[in-house]
Short mmCIF file of C-alpha atoms and ligand atoms in Angstrom, two decimals:
data_model
loop_
_atom_site.label_atom_id
_atom_site.label_comp_id
_atom_site.label_asym_id
_atom_site.label_seq_id
_atom_site.Cartn_x
_atom_site.Cartn_y
_atom_site.Cartn_z
CA MET A 25 0.15 -0.06 0.07
CA THR A 26 1.31 3.54 -0.91
CA GLU A 27 1.23 6.22 1.61
CA THR A 28 -1.62 7.94 -0.15
CA GLU A 29 -3.70 4.72 -0.23
CA GLN A 30 -3.57 4.90 3.55
CA GLN A 31 -5.59 1.60 5.02
CA SER A 32 -8.48 2.95 7.25
CA VAL A 33 -7.80 1.65 10.92
CA VAL A 34 -10.69 0.71 13.50
CA VAL A 35 -10.05 0.06 16.95
CA GLN A 36 -11.88 -2.26 19.24
CA LYS A 37 -11.74 -3.40 22.82
CA TYR A 38 -13.04 -6.25 24.31
CA GLY A 39 -13.73 -5.98 28.35
CA GLY A 40 -12.97 -8.86 30.63
CA SER A 41 -16.18 -10.78 31.08
CA SER A 42 -16.41 -10.67 27.30
CA VAL A 43 -12.99 -12.47 27.08
CA SER A 44 -13.84 -14.73 30.13
CA THR A 45 -13.90 -18.36 28.86
CA ALA A 46 -12.01 -20.14 25.65
CA GLN A 47 -15.23 -20.07 24.06
CA LYS A 48 -15.96 -16.59 24.35
CA ILE A 49 -12.33 -15.96 22.87
CA ARG A 50 -13.18 -17.92 20.13
CA ALA A 51 -16.48 -16.34 19.37
CA ILE A 52 -15.05 -12.72 19.89
CA ALA A 53 -11.91 -14.28 17.08
CA ARG A 54 -14.86 -15.67 14.73
CA LYS A 55 -16.32 -11.86 14.47
CA ILE A 56 -12.99 -10.30 14.45
CA CYS A 57 -11.93 -12.34 11.37
CA GLU A 58 -15.11 -11.48 9.71
CA ARG A 59 -14.77 -7.94 10.10
CA ALA A 60 -10.97 -8.11 8.83
CA GLN A 61 -12.15 -9.46 6.08
CA SER A 62 -13.95 -6.42 5.05
CA GLY A 63 -10.46 -4.99 4.25
CA VAL A 64 -10.14 -2.45 7.34
CA GLY A 65 -6.97 -2.68 9.58
CA LEU A 66 -8.08 -4.13 12.79
CA VAL A 67 -6.30 -3.44 16.15
CA VAL A 68 -8.11 -5.08 19.37
CA THR A 69 -7.39 -4.32 22.70
CA VAL A 70 -8.42 -7.03 25.33
CA SER A 71 -8.89 -6.45 29.18
CA ALA A 72 -7.89 -9.63 31.26
CA MET A 73 -9.98 -12.36 31.29
CA GLY A 74 -12.76 -12.43 33.82
CA ASP A 75 -11.65 -11.13 37.30
CA THR A 76 -8.55 -12.09 36.64
CA THR A 77 -6.89 -8.74 37.80
CA ASP A 78 -8.54 -8.76 41.14
CA GLU A 79 -7.47 -12.12 42.03
CA LEU A 80 -3.72 -11.07 40.96
CA ILE A 81 -4.34 -8.41 43.38
CA ASP A 82 -5.54 -10.88 45.99
CA LEU A 83 -2.21 -13.02 45.47
CA ALA A 84 -0.20 -9.95 45.86
CA ASN A 85 -1.66 -9.32 49.24
CA ALA A 86 -1.65 -13.12 50.30
CA VAL A 87 1.98 -13.10 49.68
CA THR A 88 2.69 -9.72 51.32
CA GLY A 89 1.07 -10.17 54.34
CA PRO A 90 -1.68 -7.80 56.19
CA ASP A 91 0.86 -5.41 57.55
CA LEU A 92 2.55 -4.38 54.27
CA SER A 93 1.01 -2.99 50.96
CA PRO A 94 2.71 -5.11 47.86
CA SER A 95 4.99 -3.04 45.88
CA PRO A 96 3.87 -1.23 43.31
CA ARG A 97 6.51 -1.71 41.12
CA GLU A 98 6.21 -5.68 41.15
CA THR A 99 2.24 -5.46 41.20
CA ASP A 100 2.33 -3.70 38.04
CA THR A 101 4.40 -6.00 36.26
CA LEU A 102 2.19 -9.09 37.89
CA LEU A 103 -0.97 -7.29 36.58
CA SER A 104 -0.02 -6.87 33.45
CA THR A 105 0.54 -10.31 32.78
CA GLY A 106 -3.49 -10.79 32.95
CA GLU A 107 -3.99 -8.77 29.67
CA LEU A 108 -0.92 -10.72 28.21
CA VAL A 109 -2.72 -14.33 28.60
CA SER A 110 -5.92 -12.65 26.88
CA SER A 111 -3.79 -11.02 24.15
CA THR A 112 -2.27 -14.31 23.30
CA LEU A 113 -5.15 -16.28 23.84
CA MET A 114 -6.99 -14.00 21.26
CA ALA A 115 -3.93 -14.24 18.79
CA MET A 116 -4.01 -18.10 18.79
CA ALA A 117 -8.00 -18.13 18.42
CA ILE A 118 -7.36 -16.26 15.30
CA HIS A 119 -5.05 -18.00 13.96
CA SER A 120 -6.85 -21.14 14.26
CA PHE A 121 -9.59 -19.30 11.68
CA GLY A 122 -6.79 -19.02 9.44
CA LEU A 123 -6.39 -15.18 9.40
CA ASP A 124 -2.82 -13.82 11.03
CA ALA A 125 -2.58 -12.08 14.25
CA VAL A 126 0.21 -10.87 16.49
CA SER A 127 -0.43 -9.93 20.28
CA LEU A 128 1.57 -6.98 21.62
CA SER A 129 2.26 -6.16 25.23
CA GLY A 130 1.89 -2.77 25.77
CA GLN A 131 5.38 -2.20 25.86
CA GLN A 132 5.63 -4.03 22.35
CA ALA A 133 3.09 -1.65 21.04
CA GLY A 134 4.92 1.46 21.80
CA ILE A 135 2.74 2.61 24.59
CA ARG A 136 4.87 5.24 26.61
CA THR A 137 3.93 5.92 29.79
CA ASN A 138 4.92 8.05 33.31
CA ALA A 139 6.40 6.12 35.95
CA VAL A 140 3.09 6.38 38.16
CA HIS A 141 2.85 2.74 39.06
CA GLY A 142 -0.62 1.83 39.52
CA SER A 143 -2.29 4.96 37.98
CA ALA A 144 0.07 5.34 34.82
CA ARG A 145 -0.74 8.31 32.18
CA ILE A 146 0.21 7.48 28.71
CA ALA A 147 2.66 10.23 27.50
CA ALA A 148 2.92 8.85 23.68
CA ILE A 149 2.43 5.93 21.64
CA ASP A 150 5.42 5.03 19.33
CA THR A 151 3.17 3.49 16.42
CA GLU A 152 6.06 2.26 14.08
CA ARG A 153 5.51 -1.64 15.15
CA LEU A 154 1.82 -1.51 15.30
CA ASN A 155 2.15 0.10 11.32
CA ARG A 156 4.19 -2.46 10.52
CA GLU A 157 2.03 -5.18 11.72
CA LEU A 158 -1.41 -3.81 10.44
CA GLY A 159 1.05 -3.26 6.93
CA SER A 160 1.82 -6.61 6.99
CA GLY A 161 -2.10 -7.44 6.88
CA LYS A 162 -2.04 -9.07 10.62
CA VAL A 163 -4.87 -8.12 12.89
CA VAL A 164 -2.95 -6.75 15.98
CA ILE A 165 -3.96 -7.77 19.60
CA VAL A 166 -2.88 -4.75 22.08
CA ALA A 167 -2.98 -6.30 25.57
CA GLY A 168 -5.02 -3.22 27.13
CA PHE A 169 -4.08 -1.39 30.53
CA GLN A 170 -0.35 -1.25 30.24
CA GLY A 171 2.71 0.12 29.08
CA LEU A 172 6.16 1.18 29.63
CA GLY A 173 6.89 3.62 32.46
CA ASP A 174 9.87 6.20 31.50
CA THR A 175 12.08 4.56 34.29
CA GLY A 176 12.10 1.12 31.99
CA ASP A 177 9.23 -0.46 34.01
CA VAL A 178 5.75 -1.95 33.01
CA THR A 179 3.54 0.23 34.41
CA THR A 180 -0.42 -0.23 34.64
CA LEU A 181 -2.97 2.88 33.51
CA GLY A 182 -5.49 1.78 36.68
CA ARG A 183 -8.33 -0.39 36.77
CA GLY A 184 -10.86 -0.44 33.97
CA ALA A 185 -8.02 1.64 32.11
CA SER A 186 -8.02 -1.04 28.97
CA ASP A 187 -10.81 1.37 27.69
CA THR A 188 -7.92 4.48 27.30
CA THR A 189 -5.40 1.99 25.83
CA ALA A 190 -7.88 1.47 23.18
CA VAL A 191 -8.59 5.33 23.00
CA ALA A 192 -5.50 6.09 22.90
CA LEU A 193 -4.20 3.59 20.23
CA ALA A 194 -7.58 5.03 17.99
CA VAL A 195 -5.85 8.38 18.32
CA ALA A 196 -2.58 7.64 17.73
CA LEU A 197 -3.52 5.59 14.55
CA SER A 198 -6.15 8.20 13.34
CA ALA A 199 -8.49 5.49 13.30
CA GLU A 200 -12.17 5.83 12.06
CA GLN A 201 -13.63 4.70 14.98
CA CYS A 202 -13.09 3.22 18.52
CA GLU A 203 -15.32 0.44 19.50
CA ILE A 204 -16.05 -0.61 23.13
CA TYR A 205 -17.39 -4.14 23.07
CA THR A 206 -18.74 -4.96 26.58
CA ASP A 207 -21.46 -6.87 28.46
CA VAL A 208 -23.92 -4.28 28.14
CA ASP A 209 -25.48 -3.40 24.67
CA GLY A 210 -25.03 0.53 25.07
CA ILE A 211 -25.12 3.75 27.25
CA TYR A 212 -28.25 3.71 29.20
CA THR A 213 -30.75 6.89 30.47
CA THR A 214 -29.83 5.14 33.93
CA ASP A 215 -28.72 1.84 35.38
CA PRO A 216 -31.54 -0.33 34.20
CA ARG A 217 -31.07 -2.76 37.02
CA ILE A 218 -31.99 0.02 39.42
CA VAL A 219 -34.36 1.77 36.96
CA PRO A 220 -36.07 -0.81 34.61
CA ARG A 221 -37.64 2.01 32.72
CA ALA A 222 -34.39 3.14 31.62
CA ARG A 223 -33.79 3.33 28.28
CA LYS A 224 -30.67 3.08 25.45
CA LEU A 225 -29.64 6.29 23.91
CA LYS A 226 -28.71 6.05 20.06
CA GLU A 227 -26.03 8.85 20.89
CA ILE A 228 -24.33 11.34 23.45
CA GLY A 229 -22.22 14.07 23.54
CA TYR A 230 -18.54 13.53 24.94
CA GLU A 231 -19.09 16.24 27.76
CA GLU A 232 -22.51 14.00 28.64
CA MET A 233 -20.55 10.88 28.57
CA LEU A 234 -17.97 12.31 30.46
CA GLU A 235 -20.13 13.14 33.29
CA MET A 236 -21.85 10.08 33.08
CA ALA A 237 -18.88 7.79 33.07
CA SER A 238 -17.02 9.77 36.42
CA LEU A 239 -19.95 9.19 38.06
CA GLY A 240 -20.10 5.39 37.38
CA ALA A 241 -21.70 4.70 33.92
CA LYS A 242 -19.91 1.72 32.72
CA MET A 243 -16.99 3.30 30.92
CA ASN A 244 -13.36 4.79 31.86
CA PRO A 245 -13.97 8.78 31.92
CA ARG A 246 -10.16 9.01 31.36
CA SER A 247 -11.19 7.42 27.61
CA ILE A 248 -14.13 9.69 27.20
CA GLU A 249 -11.88 12.67 27.89
CA LEU A 250 -9.35 11.32 25.39
CA ALA A 251 -11.75 10.71 22.92
CA ALA A 252 -13.19 14.43 23.40
CA VAL A 253 -9.93 16.04 23.28
CA TYR A 254 -9.31 14.10 19.72
CA GLY A 255 -12.67 14.02 18.66
CA VAL A 256 -12.68 10.10 18.39
CA PRO A 257 -15.84 8.63 17.75
CA VAL A 258 -16.72 5.77 20.20
CA LEU A 259 -19.47 2.89 19.86
CA VAL A 260 -20.36 1.33 22.99
CA ALA A 261 -22.17 -1.91 21.97
CA SER A 262 -22.74 -5.62 23.21
CA THR A 263 -20.11 -7.95 22.75
CA PHE A 264 -22.30 -10.95 21.34
CA ASP A 265 -25.60 -9.31 20.49
CA ASP A 266 -26.13 -7.98 17.54
CA VAL A 267 -27.97 -4.89 18.10
CA PRO A 268 -27.35 -1.08 17.79
CA GLY A 269 -25.43 0.33 20.41
CA THR A 270 -24.70 4.15 21.70
CA LEU A 271 -22.14 6.50 19.66
CA ILE A 272 -20.31 8.92 21.77
CA HIS A 273 -19.58 11.62 19.78
CA ARG A 274 -19.30 15.32 18.96
CA GLY A 275 -22.42 15.16 16.98
CA GLU A 276 -24.91 18.04 16.30
CA PRO A 277 -27.37 18.89 19.04
CA THR A 278 -30.04 16.73 17.79
CA MET A 279 -31.84 13.70 19.02
CA GLU A 280 -30.80 12.54 22.36
CA LEU A 281 -28.53 15.71 22.60
CA ARG A 282 -31.50 18.11 22.68
CA ARG A 283 -33.12 16.99 25.82
CA ALA A 284 -32.53 19.13 28.68
CA VAL A 285 -31.42 15.90 30.95
CA THR A 286 -29.94 13.31 29.17
CA GLY A 287 -29.58 10.38 31.83
CA ILE A 288 -29.09 9.91 35.65
CA ALA A 289 -25.56 9.04 36.47
CA ILE A 290 -25.25 6.90 39.91
CA ASP A 291 -22.06 6.03 41.95
CA LYS A 292 -22.55 3.88 44.80
CA ASN A 293 -18.77 4.09 45.80
CA VAL A 294 -18.98 6.94 47.77
CA VAL A 295 -17.32 7.76 50.98
CA LYS A 296 -17.13 10.74 52.89
CA ILE A 297 -13.94 12.06 54.45
CA ILE A 298 -14.63 14.56 57.38
CA VAL A 299 -11.83 16.73 58.89
CA ARG A 300 -13.14 18.43 61.61
CA GLY A 301 -11.88 21.59 63.61
CA VAL A 302 -9.35 22.57 60.76
CA GLU A 303 -7.72 25.82 61.34
CA ASP A 304 -8.79 28.61 58.58
CA ARG A 305 -5.91 30.12 56.91
CA PRO A 306 -4.86 30.03 53.36
CA GLY A 307 -3.60 26.83 51.79
CA VAL A 308 -5.55 24.50 54.10
CA ALA A 309 -7.66 23.08 51.42
CA GLY A 310 -4.15 22.56 49.34
CA GLY A 311 -2.24 21.13 52.20
CA LEU A 312 -4.71 18.82 52.92
CA LEU A 313 -5.45 17.29 49.73
CA ARG A 314 -1.90 17.71 47.89
CA PRO A 315 -1.01 14.25 49.47
CA LEU A 316 -3.98 12.35 48.30
CA ALA A 317 -3.67 13.94 44.69
CA ASP A 318 0.65 12.78 44.69
CA ALA A 319 -0.90 9.36 45.59
CA GLY A 320 -3.26 9.49 42.75
CA ILE A 321 -6.55 9.31 44.83
CA SER A 322 -9.14 11.55 43.18
CA VAL A 323 -11.48 13.63 45.48
CA ASP A 324 -14.62 14.62 44.41
CA VAL A 325 -17.00 16.42 46.18
CA ILE A 326 -15.72 19.03 48.25
CA VAL A 327 -17.47 21.18 51.12
CA GLN A 328 -15.85 23.57 53.04
CA ASN A 329 -18.01 25.39 55.79
CA THR A 330 -17.73 29.06 56.65
CA SER A 331 -15.85 29.09 60.21
CA ASP A 332 -17.05 30.66 63.29
CA ASP A 333 -14.72 30.25 65.83
CA GLY A 334 -11.47 30.12 63.66
CA THR A 335 -11.79 26.69 62.59
CA THR A 336 -13.50 25.08 60.23
CA ASP A 337 -14.69 21.68 59.06
CA PHE A 338 -13.68 20.15 55.47
CA THR A 339 -15.79 17.33 54.07
CA PHE A 340 -14.65 15.89 50.95
CA THR A 341 -15.45 12.41 48.96
CA VAL A 342 -13.50 9.79 47.62
CA GLY A 343 -14.10 6.14 46.03
CA ASP A 344 -14.85 3.66 48.47
CA ALA A 345 -11.51 1.71 47.52
CA ASP A 346 -9.28 4.91 48.14
CA ALA A 347 -11.13 5.90 51.65
CA GLN A 348 -8.75 3.95 54.14
CA ARG A 349 -5.52 5.49 52.30
CA ALA A 350 -6.89 8.83 51.99
CA LEU A 351 -7.72 9.06 55.96
CA ASP A 352 -4.24 7.83 56.53
CA LEU A 353 -2.76 10.58 54.15
CA VAL A 354 -4.92 13.24 55.56
CA ARG A 355 -3.86 12.05 59.08
CA GLN A 356 -0.33 11.62 58.59
CA GLN A 357 0.34 15.27 56.64
CA GLN A 358 1.90 18.06 58.62
CA ALA A 359 1.00 20.91 56.93
CA VAL A 360 -2.36 21.69 58.27
CA LYS A 361 -3.74 21.10 62.03
CA PHE A 362 -7.07 19.48 62.98
CA ARG A 363 -9.39 18.07 65.37
CA ASP A 364 -10.25 14.88 64.12
CA ALA A 365 -10.76 13.35 61.09
CA THR A 366 -13.11 10.32 59.92
CA HIS A 367 -15.08 8.67 57.28
CA GLY A 368 -18.58 8.49 57.20
CA GLY A 369 -20.98 6.12 56.28
CA GLU A 370 -21.77 4.29 52.95
CA LEU A 371 -23.09 7.04 50.58
CA ALA A 372 -23.92 7.18 47.08
CA LYS A 373 -23.91 9.95 44.13
CA VAL A 374 -27.04 10.57 42.19
CA SER A 375 -26.66 13.04 39.01
CA ILE A 376 -28.65 14.79 36.25
CA VAL A 377 -26.62 15.03 33.81
CA GLY A 378 -27.24 16.96 30.27
CA THR A 379 -26.09 19.90 28.16
CA GLY A 380 -29.34 21.39 27.84
CA MET A 381 -29.60 22.07 31.59
CA GLN A 382 -26.94 25.13 31.09
CA ASN A 383 -29.63 27.43 29.69
CA GLY A 384 -32.64 26.42 31.91
CA PRO A 385 -33.43 27.09 35.70
CA GLY A 386 -35.47 24.92 37.54
CA TYR A 387 -33.53 21.92 37.15
CA ALA A 388 -32.13 21.88 40.21
CA ALA A 389 -35.72 22.67 42.18
CA THR A 390 -37.28 19.97 40.47
CA MET A 391 -34.42 17.45 41.08
CA PHE A 392 -34.62 18.22 45.00
CA SER A 393 -38.35 18.12 45.30
CA SER A 394 -38.50 14.60 43.59
CA LEU A 395 -36.18 13.59 46.10
CA ALA A 396 -38.01 14.67 48.78
CA GLU A 397 -41.23 13.31 47.49
CA ALA A 398 -39.48 10.04 47.51
CA GLY A 399 -38.67 10.68 51.06
CA VAL A 400 -34.40 10.88 49.99
CA ASN A 401 -32.51 13.04 52.19
CA ILE A 402 -29.82 15.06 50.43
CA ASP A 403 -26.25 14.74 52.43
CA MET A 404 -24.47 17.25 50.06
CA ILE A 405 -24.98 18.76 46.82
CA THR A 406 -22.69 19.78 44.06
CA THR A 407 -22.99 21.33 40.39
CA SER A 408 -21.31 21.70 37.06
CA GLU A 409 -22.40 23.38 34.13
CA ILE A 410 -23.99 20.27 32.75
CA ARG A 411 -25.17 18.30 35.80
CA ILE A 412 -26.56 18.51 39.27
CA THR A 413 -25.06 15.96 41.70
CA CYS A 414 -27.01 15.05 45.36
CA ILE A 415 -24.80 12.88 47.67
CA VAL A 416 -27.47 10.39 49.53
CA ARG A 417 -27.39 7.39 51.64
CA ARG A 418 -26.62 4.09 49.34
CA ASP A 419 -30.00 2.77 50.42
CA ASP A 420 -31.81 5.45 49.04
CA VAL A 421 -30.32 5.00 45.59
CA PRO A 422 -33.56 3.20 43.90
CA ALA A 423 -35.94 5.24 45.11
CA ALA A 424 -33.91 8.26 43.96
CA ALA A 425 -33.01 7.30 40.85
CA ASN A 426 -36.59 6.06 40.01
CA ALA A 427 -38.06 9.27 41.17
CA LEU A 428 -35.77 11.57 39.09
CA HIS A 429 -36.07 9.22 35.66
CA ASP A 430 -39.80 9.97 36.28
CA ALA A 431 -39.62 13.71 37.00
CA PHE A 432 -37.49 14.22 34.19
CA GLU A 433 -39.42 11.54 31.65
CA LEU A 434 -36.44 9.89 30.56
CA ASP A 435 -38.36 6.42 29.19
CA ARG A 436 -39.65 9.00 26.46
CA ALA A 437 -38.29 8.00 23.29
CA ASP A 438 -37.67 11.02 21.13
N1 LIG B 507 -7.95 -5.89 33.48
C1 LIG B 507 -7.74 -4.02 34.18
C2 LIG B 507 -8.84 -4.26 35.24
O1 LIG B 507 -9.62 -5.30 35.94
C3 LIG B 507 -8.05 -3.46 33.00
C4 LIG B 507 -9.35 -3.45 32.65
O2 LIG B 507 -10.12 -4.18 32.66
O3 LIG B 507 -9.67 -2.61 31.85
O4 LIG B 507 -9.16 -3.31 35.88
MG1 LIG B 508 -11.30 -5.91 34.13
#
């Protein structure tokens, strides 16, 4: 192929539950072969089989013992093996159907990252090898979720980050589209397991999807961010059911995008950290949160009360998995004095999301009154231009989400 006849490339990604057994890997391999026959260059990213990553983490903890955390460097190399297993098996399955395929680790695929073990960021992708393999007619299978850090060690990109690998590959290869295949068949107005009347969206804008993803919809928010920055269309669809998925794209403000509220995002993994009796002076918020940022912990809703006696309360939320570490870091830091720090009960975030809300008042009022009618107490509130979030008790999520879905008529087809 000459340079002017650049082959068009599609990047696909199959999640852990899609590749959890040999039979499923073979079924996907068959689909990949059919698609490859259409002449498009295929790069396929896979996650580790089933719960492999969790099992490897359990093993790491088991050998390290309860008093220490496993070495981040060793953990990354260990976890990267999960995706090596699935990617090599996928290549073999494709071979069995008579097509040429090659599996590449993140490192072999040219994925360069910084050296933050456990949550490394992609710095660049050297596409030389990828293009060479594509150019020789191979289907290229890339192990998701990993790269080569700038210290020369294997890194992983954070839980669920095979999506990020896929989008980054699509960006680097100027792919037509990035296709994320999973066990759900698209993006819904909200979680159908919680709200049975939830409806699948045909399309959604990046900004809205970013809010939905950050708030619990089944896609890694970093991957959406990356897709948005580079304008890569991302199709989310079912691995095994042949039904239309949801296209995440820049799009025209039509269809679902014209609605004020597009969806309800639910995140049940929220823990509140309360720091009481914090001295009230400049630098306090930064002083408390800097160690968390350095440790790669994302802090979400942040509320600082006005002070009356020269001290204030500072409350923020983190994901369940980070709660204990976040609390330890707050207690250990020396920069800011405070009376005590604790973490609160099991909470959840319920948010209404939609670009249409930007230009209209009243959405917040409707949200709060429907929650009140459903008997749901609001613990904290936060908003962005296209989102209103209430922190509620985790047990209240079904009542809250169903009430909001009805209030904003999200079951109504366009
Ligand atoms: N296997 C990794 C995880 O479970 C990456 C992924 O699934 O995207 O977090
Ligand atoms: Mg996984």
